[in-house]
PDB file of C-alpha atoms in Angstrom:
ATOM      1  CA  UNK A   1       0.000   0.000   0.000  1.00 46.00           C
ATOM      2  CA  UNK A   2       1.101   3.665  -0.829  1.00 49.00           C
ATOM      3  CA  UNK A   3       1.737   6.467   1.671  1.00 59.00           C
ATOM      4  CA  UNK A   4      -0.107   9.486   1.283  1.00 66.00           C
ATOM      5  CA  UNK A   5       1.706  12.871   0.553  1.00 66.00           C
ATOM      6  CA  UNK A   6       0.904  16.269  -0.127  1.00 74.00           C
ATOM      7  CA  UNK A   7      -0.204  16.965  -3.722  1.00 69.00           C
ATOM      8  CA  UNK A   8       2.638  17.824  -5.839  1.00 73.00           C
ATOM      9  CA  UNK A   9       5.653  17.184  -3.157  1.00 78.00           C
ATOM     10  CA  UNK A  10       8.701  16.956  -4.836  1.00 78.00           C
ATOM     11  CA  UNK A  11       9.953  13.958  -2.819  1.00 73.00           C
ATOM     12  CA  UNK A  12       7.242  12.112  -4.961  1.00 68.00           C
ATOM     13  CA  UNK A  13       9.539  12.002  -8.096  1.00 70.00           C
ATOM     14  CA  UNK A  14      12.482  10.961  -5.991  1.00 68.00           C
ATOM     15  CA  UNK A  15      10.480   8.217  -4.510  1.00 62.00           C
ATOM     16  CA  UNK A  16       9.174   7.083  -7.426  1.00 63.00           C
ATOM     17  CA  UNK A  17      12.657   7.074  -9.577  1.00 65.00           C
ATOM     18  CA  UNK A  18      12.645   3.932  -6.599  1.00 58.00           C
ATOM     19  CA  UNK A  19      10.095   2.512  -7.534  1.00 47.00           C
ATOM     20  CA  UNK A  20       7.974   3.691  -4.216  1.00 52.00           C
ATOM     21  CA  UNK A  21       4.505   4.093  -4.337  1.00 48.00           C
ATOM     22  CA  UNK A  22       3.282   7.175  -3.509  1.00 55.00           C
ATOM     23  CA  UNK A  23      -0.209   8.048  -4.074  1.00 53.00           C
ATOM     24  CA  UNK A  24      -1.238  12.219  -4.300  1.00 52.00           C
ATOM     25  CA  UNK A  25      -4.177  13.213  -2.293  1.00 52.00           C
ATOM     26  CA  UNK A  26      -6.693  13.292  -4.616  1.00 50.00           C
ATOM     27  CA  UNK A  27      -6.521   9.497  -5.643  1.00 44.00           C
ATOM     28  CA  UNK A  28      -6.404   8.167  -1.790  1.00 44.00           C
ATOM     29  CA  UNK A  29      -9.646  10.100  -0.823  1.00 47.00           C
ATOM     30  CA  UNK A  30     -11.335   7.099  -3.159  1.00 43.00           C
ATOM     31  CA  UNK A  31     -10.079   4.343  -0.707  1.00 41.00           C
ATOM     32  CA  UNK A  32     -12.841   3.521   1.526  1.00 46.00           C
ATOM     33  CA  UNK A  33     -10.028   2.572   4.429  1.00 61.00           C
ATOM     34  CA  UNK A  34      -9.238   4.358   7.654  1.00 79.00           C
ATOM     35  CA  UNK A  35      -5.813   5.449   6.949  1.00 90.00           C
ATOM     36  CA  UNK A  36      -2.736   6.065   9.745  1.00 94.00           C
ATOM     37  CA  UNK A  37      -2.436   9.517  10.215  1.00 96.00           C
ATOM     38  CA  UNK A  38       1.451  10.787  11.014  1.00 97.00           C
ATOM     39  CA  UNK A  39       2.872  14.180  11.196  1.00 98.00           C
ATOM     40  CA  UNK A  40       6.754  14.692  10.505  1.00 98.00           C
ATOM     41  CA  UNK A  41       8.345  17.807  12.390  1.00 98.00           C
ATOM     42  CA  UNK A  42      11.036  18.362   9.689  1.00 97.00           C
ATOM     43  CA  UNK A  43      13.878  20.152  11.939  1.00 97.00           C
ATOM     44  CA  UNK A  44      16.646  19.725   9.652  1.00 95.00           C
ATOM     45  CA  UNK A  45      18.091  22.012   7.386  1.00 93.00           C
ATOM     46  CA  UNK A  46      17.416  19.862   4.236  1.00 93.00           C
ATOM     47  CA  UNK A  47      13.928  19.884   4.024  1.00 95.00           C
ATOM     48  CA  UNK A  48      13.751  18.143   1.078  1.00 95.00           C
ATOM     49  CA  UNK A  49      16.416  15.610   1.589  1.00 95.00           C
ATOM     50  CA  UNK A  50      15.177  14.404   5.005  1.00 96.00           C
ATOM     51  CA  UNK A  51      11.368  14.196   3.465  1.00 96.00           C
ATOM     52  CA  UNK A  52      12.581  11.559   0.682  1.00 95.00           C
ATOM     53  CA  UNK A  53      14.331   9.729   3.799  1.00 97.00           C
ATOM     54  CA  UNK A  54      11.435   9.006   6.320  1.00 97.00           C
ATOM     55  CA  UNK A  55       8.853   8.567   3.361  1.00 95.00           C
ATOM     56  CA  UNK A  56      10.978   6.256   2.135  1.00 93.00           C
ATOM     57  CA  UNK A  57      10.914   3.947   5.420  1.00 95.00           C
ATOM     58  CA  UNK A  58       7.109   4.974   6.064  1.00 94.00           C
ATOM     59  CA  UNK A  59       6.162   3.030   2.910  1.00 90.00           C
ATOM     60  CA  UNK A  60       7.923  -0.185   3.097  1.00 84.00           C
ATOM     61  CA  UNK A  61       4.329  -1.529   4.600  1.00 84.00           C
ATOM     62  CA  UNK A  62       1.251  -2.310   3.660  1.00 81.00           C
ATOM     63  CA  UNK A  63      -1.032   0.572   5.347  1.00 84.00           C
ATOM     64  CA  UNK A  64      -2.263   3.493   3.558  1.00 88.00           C
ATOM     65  CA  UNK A  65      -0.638   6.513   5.327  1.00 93.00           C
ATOM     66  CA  UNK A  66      -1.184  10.031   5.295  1.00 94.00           C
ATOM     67  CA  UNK A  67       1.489  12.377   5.428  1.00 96.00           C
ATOM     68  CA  UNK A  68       1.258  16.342   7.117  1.00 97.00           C
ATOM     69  CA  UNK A  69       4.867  17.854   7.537  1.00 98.00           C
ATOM     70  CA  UNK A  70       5.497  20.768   9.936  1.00 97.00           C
ATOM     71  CA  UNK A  71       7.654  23.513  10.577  1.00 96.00           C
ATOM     72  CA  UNK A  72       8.866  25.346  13.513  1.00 96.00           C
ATOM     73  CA  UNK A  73       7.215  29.076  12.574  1.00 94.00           C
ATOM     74  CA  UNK A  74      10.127  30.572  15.290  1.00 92.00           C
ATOM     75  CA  UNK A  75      12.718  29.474  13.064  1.00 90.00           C
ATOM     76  CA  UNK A  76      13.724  31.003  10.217  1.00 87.00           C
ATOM     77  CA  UNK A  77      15.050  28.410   7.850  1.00 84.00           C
ATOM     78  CA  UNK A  78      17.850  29.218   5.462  1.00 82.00           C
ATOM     79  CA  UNK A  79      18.439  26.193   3.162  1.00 81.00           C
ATOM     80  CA  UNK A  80      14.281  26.333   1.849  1.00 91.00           C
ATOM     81  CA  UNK A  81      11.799  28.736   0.568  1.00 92.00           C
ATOM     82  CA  UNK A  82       9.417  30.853   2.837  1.00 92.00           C
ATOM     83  CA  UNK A  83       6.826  29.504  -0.102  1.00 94.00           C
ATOM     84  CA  UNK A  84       7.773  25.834  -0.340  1.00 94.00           C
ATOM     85  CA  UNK A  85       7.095  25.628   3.395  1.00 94.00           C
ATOM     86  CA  UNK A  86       3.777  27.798   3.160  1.00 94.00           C
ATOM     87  CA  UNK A  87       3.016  25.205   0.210  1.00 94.00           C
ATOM     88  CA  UNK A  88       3.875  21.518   2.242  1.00 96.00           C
ATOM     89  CA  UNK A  89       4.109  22.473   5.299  1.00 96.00           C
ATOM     90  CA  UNK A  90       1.832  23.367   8.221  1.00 97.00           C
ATOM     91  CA  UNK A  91       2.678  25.195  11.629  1.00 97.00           C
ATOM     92  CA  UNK A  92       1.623  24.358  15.282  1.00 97.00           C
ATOM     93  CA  UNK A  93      -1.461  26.093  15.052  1.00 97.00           C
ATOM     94  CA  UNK A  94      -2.556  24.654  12.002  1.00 97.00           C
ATOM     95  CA  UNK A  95      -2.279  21.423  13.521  1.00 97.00           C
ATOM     96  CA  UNK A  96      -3.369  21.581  17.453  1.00 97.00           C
ATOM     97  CA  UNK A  97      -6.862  21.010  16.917  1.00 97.00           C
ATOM     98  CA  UNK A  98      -5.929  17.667  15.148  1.00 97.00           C
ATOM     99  CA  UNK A  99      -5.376  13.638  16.625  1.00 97.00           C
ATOM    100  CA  UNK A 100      -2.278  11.878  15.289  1.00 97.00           C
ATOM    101  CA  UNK A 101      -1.494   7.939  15.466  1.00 97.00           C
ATOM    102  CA  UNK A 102       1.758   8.674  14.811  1.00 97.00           C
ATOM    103  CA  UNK A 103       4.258  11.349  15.202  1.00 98.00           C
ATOM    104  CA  UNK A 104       7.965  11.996  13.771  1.00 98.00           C
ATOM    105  CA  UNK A 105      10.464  14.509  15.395  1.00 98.00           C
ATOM    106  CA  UNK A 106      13.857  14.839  13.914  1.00 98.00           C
ATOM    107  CA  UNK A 107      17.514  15.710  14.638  1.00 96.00           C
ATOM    108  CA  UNK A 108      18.195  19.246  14.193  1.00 96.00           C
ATOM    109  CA  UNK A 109      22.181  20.941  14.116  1.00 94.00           C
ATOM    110  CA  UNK A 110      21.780  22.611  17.585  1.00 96.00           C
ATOM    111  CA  UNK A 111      23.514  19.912  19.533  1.00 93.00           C
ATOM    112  CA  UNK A 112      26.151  22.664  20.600  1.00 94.00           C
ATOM    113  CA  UNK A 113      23.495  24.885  22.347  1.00 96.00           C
ATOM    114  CA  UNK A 114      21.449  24.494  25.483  1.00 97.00           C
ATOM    115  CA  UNK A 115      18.005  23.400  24.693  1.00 98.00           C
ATOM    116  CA  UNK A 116      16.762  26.675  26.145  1.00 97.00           C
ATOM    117  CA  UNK A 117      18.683  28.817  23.988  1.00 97.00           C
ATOM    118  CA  UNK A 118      17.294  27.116  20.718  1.00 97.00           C
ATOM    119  CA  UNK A 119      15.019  29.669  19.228  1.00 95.00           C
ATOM    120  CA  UNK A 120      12.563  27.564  18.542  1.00 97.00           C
ATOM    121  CA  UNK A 121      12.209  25.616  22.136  1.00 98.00           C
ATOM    122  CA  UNK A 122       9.408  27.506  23.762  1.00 97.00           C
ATOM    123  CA  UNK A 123       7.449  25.932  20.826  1.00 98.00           C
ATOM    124  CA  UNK A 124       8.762  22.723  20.247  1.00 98.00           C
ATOM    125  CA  UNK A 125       7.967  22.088  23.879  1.00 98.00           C
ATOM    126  CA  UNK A 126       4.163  22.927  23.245  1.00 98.00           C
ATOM    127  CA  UNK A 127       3.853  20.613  20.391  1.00 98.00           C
ATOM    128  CA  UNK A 128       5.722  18.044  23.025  1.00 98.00           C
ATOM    129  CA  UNK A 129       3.485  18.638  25.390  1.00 97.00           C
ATOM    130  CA  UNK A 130       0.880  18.564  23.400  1.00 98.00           C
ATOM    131  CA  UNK A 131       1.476  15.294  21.568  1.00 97.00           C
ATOM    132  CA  UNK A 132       0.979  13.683  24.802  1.00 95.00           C
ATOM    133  CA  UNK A 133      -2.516  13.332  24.658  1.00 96.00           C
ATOM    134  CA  UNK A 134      -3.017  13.843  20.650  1.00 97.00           C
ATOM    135  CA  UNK A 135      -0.814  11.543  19.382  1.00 97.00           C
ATOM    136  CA  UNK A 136      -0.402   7.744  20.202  1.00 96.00           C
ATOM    137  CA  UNK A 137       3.017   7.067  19.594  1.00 97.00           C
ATOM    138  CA  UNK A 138       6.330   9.225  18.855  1.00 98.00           C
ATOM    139  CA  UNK A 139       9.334   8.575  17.062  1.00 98.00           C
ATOM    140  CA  UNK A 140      11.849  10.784  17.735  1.00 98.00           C
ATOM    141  CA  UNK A 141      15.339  11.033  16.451  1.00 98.00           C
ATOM    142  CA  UNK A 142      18.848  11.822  17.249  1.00 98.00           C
ATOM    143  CA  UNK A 143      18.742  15.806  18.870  1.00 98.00           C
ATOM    144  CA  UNK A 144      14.999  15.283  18.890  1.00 98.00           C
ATOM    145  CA  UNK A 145      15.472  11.942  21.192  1.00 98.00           C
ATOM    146  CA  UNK A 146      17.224  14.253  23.372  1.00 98.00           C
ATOM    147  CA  UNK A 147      15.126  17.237  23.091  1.00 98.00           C
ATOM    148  CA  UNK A 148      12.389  14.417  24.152  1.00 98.00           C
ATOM    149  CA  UNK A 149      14.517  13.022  27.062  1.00 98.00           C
ATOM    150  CA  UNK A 150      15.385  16.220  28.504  1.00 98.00           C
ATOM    151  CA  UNK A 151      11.596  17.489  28.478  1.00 98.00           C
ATOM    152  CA  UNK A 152       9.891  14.807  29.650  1.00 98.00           C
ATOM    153  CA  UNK A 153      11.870  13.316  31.678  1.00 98.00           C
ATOM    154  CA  UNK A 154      14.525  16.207  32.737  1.00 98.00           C
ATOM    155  CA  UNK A 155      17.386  13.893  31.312  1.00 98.00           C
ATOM    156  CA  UNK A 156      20.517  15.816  30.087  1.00 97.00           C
ATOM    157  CA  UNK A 157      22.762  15.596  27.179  1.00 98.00           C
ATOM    158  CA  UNK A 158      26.344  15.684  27.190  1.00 97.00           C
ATOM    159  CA  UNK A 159      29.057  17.045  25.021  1.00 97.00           C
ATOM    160  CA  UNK A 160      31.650  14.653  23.453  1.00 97.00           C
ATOM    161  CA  UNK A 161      35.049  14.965  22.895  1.00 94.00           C
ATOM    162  CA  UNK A 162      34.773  15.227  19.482  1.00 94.00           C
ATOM    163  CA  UNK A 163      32.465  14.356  16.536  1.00 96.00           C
ATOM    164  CA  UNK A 164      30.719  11.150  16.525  1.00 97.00           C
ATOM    165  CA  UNK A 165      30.494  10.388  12.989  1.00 98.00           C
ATOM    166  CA  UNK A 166      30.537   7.070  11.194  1.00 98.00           C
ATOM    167  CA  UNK A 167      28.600   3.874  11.314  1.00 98.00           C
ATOM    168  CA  UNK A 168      28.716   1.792  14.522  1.00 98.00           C
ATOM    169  CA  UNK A 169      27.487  -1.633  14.976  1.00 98.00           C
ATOM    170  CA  UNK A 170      24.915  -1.773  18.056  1.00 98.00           C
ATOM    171  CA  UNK A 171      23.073  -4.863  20.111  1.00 97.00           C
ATOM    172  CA  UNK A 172      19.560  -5.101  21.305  1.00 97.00           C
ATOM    173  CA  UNK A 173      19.441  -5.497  25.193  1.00 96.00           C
ATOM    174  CA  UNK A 174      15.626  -6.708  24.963  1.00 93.00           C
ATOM    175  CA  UNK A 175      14.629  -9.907  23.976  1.00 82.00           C
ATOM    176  CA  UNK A 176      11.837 -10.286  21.512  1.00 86.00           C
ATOM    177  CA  UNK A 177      11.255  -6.014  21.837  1.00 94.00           C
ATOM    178  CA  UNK A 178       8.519  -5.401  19.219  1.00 93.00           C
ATOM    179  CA  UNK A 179      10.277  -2.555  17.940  1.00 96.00           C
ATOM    180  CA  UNK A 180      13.529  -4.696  16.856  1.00 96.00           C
ATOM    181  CA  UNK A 181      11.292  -7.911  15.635  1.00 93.00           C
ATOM    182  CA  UNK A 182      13.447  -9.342  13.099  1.00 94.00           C
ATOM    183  CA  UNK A 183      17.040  -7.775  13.668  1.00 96.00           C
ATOM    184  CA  UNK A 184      20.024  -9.402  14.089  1.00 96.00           C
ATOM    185  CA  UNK A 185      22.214  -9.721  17.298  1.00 96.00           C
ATOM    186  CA  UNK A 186      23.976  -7.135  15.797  1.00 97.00           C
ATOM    187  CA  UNK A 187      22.800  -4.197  13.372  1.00 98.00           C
ATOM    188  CA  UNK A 188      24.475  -0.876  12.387  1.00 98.00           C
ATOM    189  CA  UNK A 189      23.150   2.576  12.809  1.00 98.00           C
ATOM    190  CA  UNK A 190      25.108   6.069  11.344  1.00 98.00           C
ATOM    191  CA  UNK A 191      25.603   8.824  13.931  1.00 98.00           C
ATOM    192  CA  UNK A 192      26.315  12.301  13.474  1.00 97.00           C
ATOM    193  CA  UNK A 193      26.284  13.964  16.493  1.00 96.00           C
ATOM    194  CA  UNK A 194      28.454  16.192  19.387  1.00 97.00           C
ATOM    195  CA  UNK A 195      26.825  15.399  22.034  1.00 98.00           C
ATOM    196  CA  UNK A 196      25.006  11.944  24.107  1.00 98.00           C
ATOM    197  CA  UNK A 197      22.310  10.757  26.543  1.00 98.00           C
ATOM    198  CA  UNK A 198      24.046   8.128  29.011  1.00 98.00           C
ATOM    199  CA  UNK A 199      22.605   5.003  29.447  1.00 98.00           C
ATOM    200  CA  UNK A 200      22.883   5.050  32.978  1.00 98.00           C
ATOM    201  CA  UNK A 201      20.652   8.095  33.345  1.00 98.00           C
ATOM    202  CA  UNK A 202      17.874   6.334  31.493  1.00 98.00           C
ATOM    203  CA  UNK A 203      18.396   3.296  33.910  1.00 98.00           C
ATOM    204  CA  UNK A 204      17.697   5.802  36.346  1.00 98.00           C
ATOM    205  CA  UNK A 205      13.829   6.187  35.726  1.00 98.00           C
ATOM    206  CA  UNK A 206      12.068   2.842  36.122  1.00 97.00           C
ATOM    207  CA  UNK A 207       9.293   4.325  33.372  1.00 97.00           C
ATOM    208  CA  UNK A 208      12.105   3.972  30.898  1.00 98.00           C
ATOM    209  CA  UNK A 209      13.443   1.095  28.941  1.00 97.00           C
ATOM    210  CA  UNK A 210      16.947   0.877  27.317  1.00 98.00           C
ATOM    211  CA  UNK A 211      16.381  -1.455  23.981  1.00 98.00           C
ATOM    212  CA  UNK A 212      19.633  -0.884  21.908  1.00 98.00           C
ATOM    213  CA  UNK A 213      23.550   0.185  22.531  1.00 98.00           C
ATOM    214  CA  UNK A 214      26.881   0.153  21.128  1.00 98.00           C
ATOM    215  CA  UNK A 215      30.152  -0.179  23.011  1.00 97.00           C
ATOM    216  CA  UNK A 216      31.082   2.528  20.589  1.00 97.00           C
ATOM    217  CA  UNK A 217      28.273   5.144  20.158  1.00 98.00           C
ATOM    218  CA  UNK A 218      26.775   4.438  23.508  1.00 98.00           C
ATOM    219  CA  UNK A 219      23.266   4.194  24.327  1.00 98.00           C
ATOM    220  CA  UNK A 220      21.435   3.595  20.913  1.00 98.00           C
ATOM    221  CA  UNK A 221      17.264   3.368  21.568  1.00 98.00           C
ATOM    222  CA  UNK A 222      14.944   3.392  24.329  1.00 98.00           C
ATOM    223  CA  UNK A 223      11.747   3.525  24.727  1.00 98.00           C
ATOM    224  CA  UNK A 224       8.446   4.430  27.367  1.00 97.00           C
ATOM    225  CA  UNK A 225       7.482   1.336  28.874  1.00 95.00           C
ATOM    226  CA  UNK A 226       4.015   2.326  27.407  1.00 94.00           C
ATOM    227  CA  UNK A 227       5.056   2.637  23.901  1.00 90.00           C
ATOM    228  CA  UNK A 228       4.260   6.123  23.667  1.00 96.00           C
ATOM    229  CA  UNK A 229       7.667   7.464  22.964  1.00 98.00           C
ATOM    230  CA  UNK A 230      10.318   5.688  21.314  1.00 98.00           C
ATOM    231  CA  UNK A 231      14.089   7.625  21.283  1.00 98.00           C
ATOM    232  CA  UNK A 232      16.560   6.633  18.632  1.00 98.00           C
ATOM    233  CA  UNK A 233      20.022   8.558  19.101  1.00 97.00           C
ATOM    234  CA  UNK A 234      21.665   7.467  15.942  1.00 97.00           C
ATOM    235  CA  UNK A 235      19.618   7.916  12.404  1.00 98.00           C
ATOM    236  CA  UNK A 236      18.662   4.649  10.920  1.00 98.00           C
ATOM    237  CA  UNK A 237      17.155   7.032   7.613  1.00 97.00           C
ATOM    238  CA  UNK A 238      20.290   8.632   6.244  1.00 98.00           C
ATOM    239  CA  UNK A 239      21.202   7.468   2.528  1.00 96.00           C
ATOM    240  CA  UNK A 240      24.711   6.137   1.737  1.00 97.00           C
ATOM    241  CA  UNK A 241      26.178   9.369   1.026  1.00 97.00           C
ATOM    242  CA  UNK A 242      24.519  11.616   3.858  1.00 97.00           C
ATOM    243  CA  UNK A 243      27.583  11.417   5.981  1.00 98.00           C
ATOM    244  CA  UNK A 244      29.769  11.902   3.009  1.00 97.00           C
ATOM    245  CA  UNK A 245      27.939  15.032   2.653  1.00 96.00           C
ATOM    246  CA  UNK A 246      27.720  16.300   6.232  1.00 96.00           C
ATOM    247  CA  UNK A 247      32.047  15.378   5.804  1.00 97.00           C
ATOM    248  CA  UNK A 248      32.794  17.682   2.896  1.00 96.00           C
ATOM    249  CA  UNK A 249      30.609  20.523   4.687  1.00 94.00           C
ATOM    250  CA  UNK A 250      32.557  20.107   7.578  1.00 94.00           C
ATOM    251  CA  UNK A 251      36.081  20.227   6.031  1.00 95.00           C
ATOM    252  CA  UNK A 252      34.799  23.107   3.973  1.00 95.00           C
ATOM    253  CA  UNK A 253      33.859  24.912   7.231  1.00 93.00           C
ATOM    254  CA  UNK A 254      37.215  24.435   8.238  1.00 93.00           C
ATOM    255  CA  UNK A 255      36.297  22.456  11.119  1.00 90.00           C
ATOM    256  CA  UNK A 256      38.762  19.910  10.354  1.00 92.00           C
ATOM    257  CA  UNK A 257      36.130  16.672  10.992  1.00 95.00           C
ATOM    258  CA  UNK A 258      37.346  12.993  11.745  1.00 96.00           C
ATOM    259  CA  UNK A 259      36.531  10.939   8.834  1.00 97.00           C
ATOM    260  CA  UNK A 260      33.355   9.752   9.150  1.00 98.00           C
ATOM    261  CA  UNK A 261      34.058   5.773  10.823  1.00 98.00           C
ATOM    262  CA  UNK A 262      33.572   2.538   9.279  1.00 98.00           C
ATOM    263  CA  UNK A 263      32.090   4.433   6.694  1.00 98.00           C
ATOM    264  CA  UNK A 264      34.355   4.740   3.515  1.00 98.00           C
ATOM    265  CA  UNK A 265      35.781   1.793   1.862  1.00 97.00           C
ATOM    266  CA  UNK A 266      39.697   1.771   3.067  1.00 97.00           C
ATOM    267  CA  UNK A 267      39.164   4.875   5.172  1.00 96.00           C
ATOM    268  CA  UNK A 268      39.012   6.613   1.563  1.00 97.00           C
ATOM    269  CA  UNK A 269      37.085  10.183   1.333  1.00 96.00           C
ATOM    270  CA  UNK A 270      37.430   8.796  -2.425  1.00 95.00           C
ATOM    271  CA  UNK A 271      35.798   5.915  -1.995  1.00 97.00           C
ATOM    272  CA  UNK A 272      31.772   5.137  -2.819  1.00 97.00           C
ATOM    273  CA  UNK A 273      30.215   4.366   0.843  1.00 97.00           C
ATOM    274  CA  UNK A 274      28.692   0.976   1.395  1.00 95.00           C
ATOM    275  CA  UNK A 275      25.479   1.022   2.610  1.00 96.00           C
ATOM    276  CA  UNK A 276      24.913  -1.646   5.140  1.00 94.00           C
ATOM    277  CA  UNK A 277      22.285   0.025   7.315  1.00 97.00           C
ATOM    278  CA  UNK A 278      18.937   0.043   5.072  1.00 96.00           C
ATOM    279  CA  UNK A 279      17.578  -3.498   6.293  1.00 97.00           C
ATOM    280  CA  UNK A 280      17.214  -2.676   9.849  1.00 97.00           C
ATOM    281  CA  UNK A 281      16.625   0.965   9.128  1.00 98.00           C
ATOM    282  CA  UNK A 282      13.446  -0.542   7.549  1.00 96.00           C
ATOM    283  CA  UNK A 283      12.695  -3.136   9.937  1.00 96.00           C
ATOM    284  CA  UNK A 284      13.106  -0.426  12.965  1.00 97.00           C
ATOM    285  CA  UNK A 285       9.837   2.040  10.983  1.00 97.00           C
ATOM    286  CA  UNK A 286       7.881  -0.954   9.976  1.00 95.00           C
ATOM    287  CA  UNK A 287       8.061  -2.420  13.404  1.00 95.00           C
ATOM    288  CA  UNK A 288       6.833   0.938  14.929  1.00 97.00           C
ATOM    289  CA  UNK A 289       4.435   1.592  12.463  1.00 95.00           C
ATOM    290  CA  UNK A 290       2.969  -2.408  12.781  1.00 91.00           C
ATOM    291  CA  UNK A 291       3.105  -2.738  16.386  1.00 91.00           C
ATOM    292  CA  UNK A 292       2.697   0.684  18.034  1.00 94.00           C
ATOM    293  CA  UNK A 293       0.792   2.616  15.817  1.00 93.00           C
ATOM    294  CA  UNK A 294      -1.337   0.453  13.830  1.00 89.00           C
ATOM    295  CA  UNK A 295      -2.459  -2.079  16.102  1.00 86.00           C
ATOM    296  CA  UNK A 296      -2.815   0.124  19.282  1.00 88.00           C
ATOM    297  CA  UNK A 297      -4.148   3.138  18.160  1.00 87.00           C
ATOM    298  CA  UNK A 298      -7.983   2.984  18.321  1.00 87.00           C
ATOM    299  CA  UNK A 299     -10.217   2.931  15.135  1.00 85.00           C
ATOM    300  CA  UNK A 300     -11.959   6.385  16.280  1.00 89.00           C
ATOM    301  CA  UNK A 301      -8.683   8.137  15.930  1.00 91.00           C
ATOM    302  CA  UNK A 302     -10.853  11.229  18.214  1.00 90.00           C
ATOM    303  CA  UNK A 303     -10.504   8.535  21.578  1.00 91.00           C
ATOM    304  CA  UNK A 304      -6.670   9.373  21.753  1.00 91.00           C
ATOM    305  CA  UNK A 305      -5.453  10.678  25.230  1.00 88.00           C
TER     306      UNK A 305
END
């Protein structure tokens, strides 16, 4: 079954080039089904880039699923249009009044500030806040899993030494976890981040579950024992050359970066990236979208709380 976008989206044609079936508004309002509902808060930079990645995983399944993106309307974004955003995207406001069986909060750059001094954080803390009783489950991802961590549960992050950057092979510490039905005893992940949640603080609060870590990257998932909010440090939906990308930046900054680790073939900056993530990266959104989303959240989407 397709996933449901926006009319006219340009992730469509990228999706489609793969062979992904997307279906445009119009067409999906003829299927007499009661489709998932998930909103994407798209807090990267790359709007674009980080749409074609999620709707990528989202439709590896066979539920119809419709699509609203949002923006944060106290940021001012530089790398897209004022218009593309007033076009595909909706605000906070737009979207209060609405119930959600699923919702998606990514990483942002802003690891190197306090979450108070993010410009956006008054607001992104009223949509968290909010989601508690609106939507049934949350995904959230990398600085958004510790946006999540820190505002729920008053969990801090912590600044690394330097970079971590690369792709790190991680173990689940559950047995038989519904999220990580299906994964090997070991799976990779790419991180790109400055900072980390510790594992033992999550230990620390009993409503908390740790699911996934690495010996290198540290404490990789975890969860709400009541499936409501699911926090994944790393990001399992970055393409081959994402980090690649994120590496020339970097050096162009002058910021002098590690290379990114287990990553290039021979340590080579030269060398075409294998990908070796995408399995579990689609295992991990199927999973939440099968077994959290689809089969708790009630029929009468309204009954949320």
């Amino acid at each position: 079954m397709p996933i449901r976008i926006p009319d006219n989206l340009p992730a469509a044609e990228f999706l489609e080039d793969e062979n992904i079936f997307v279906m445009q508004g119009n067409r999906a309002n003829t299927q007499d089904i009661r489709p998932l509902q998930i909103l994407i808060v798209n807090l990267m930079p790359k709007k674009i880039e980080t749409e074609v990645q999620l709707l990528r995983l989202l439709s590896n399944t066979p539920l119809q699923i419709n699509i609203e993106l949002m923006h944060m309307v106290s940021h001012v974004s530089k790398n897209i249009s004022a218009e593309y955003l007033a076009h595909f995207y909706k605000t906070f406001e737009q979207v209060a009044h609405n119930k959600y069986d699923g919702l998606i909060v990514t990483g942002a750059p802003v690891e190197n500030m306090p979450f108070e001094a993010v410009d956006y954080w008054d607001e992104l803390c009223a949509l968290m806040g909010w989601a508690k009783k609106n939507v049934y489950s949350t995904l959230s991802i990398c600085w958004g899993a510790q946006a999540a961590l820190y505002h729920h549960y008053g969990i801090q992050k912590y600044p690394l030494e330097r970079k971590l950057s690369g792709i790190y092979t991680h173990r689940p510490v559950v047995n038989k976890h519904p999220l990580l039905r299906g994964f090997d005893e070991i799976f990779y992940m790419p991180h790109s981040r400055y900072t980390e949640v510790r594992q033992a603080d999550v230990e620390n609060h009993p409503e908390l579950q740790v699911l996934a870590v690495s010996d290198t990257a540290g404490l990789a998932i975890s969860a709400s024992l009541d499936a409501r909010q699911f926090f994944i440090q790393g990001h399992m939906e970055y393409d081959r050359l994402t980090l690649a990308e994120e590496y020339i930046r970097d050096t162009k900054q002058g910021i002098n970066p590690d290379i990114p680790e287990n990553y290039y073939p021979g340590n080579s900056p030269k060398a075409i990236p294998i990908m070796y993530w995408r399995s579990h990266a689609n295992l991990l959104f199927v999973n939440w979208l099968n077994y959290y989303v689809y089969q708790r959240t009630p029929y009468d989407i309204t009954a949320i709380t």
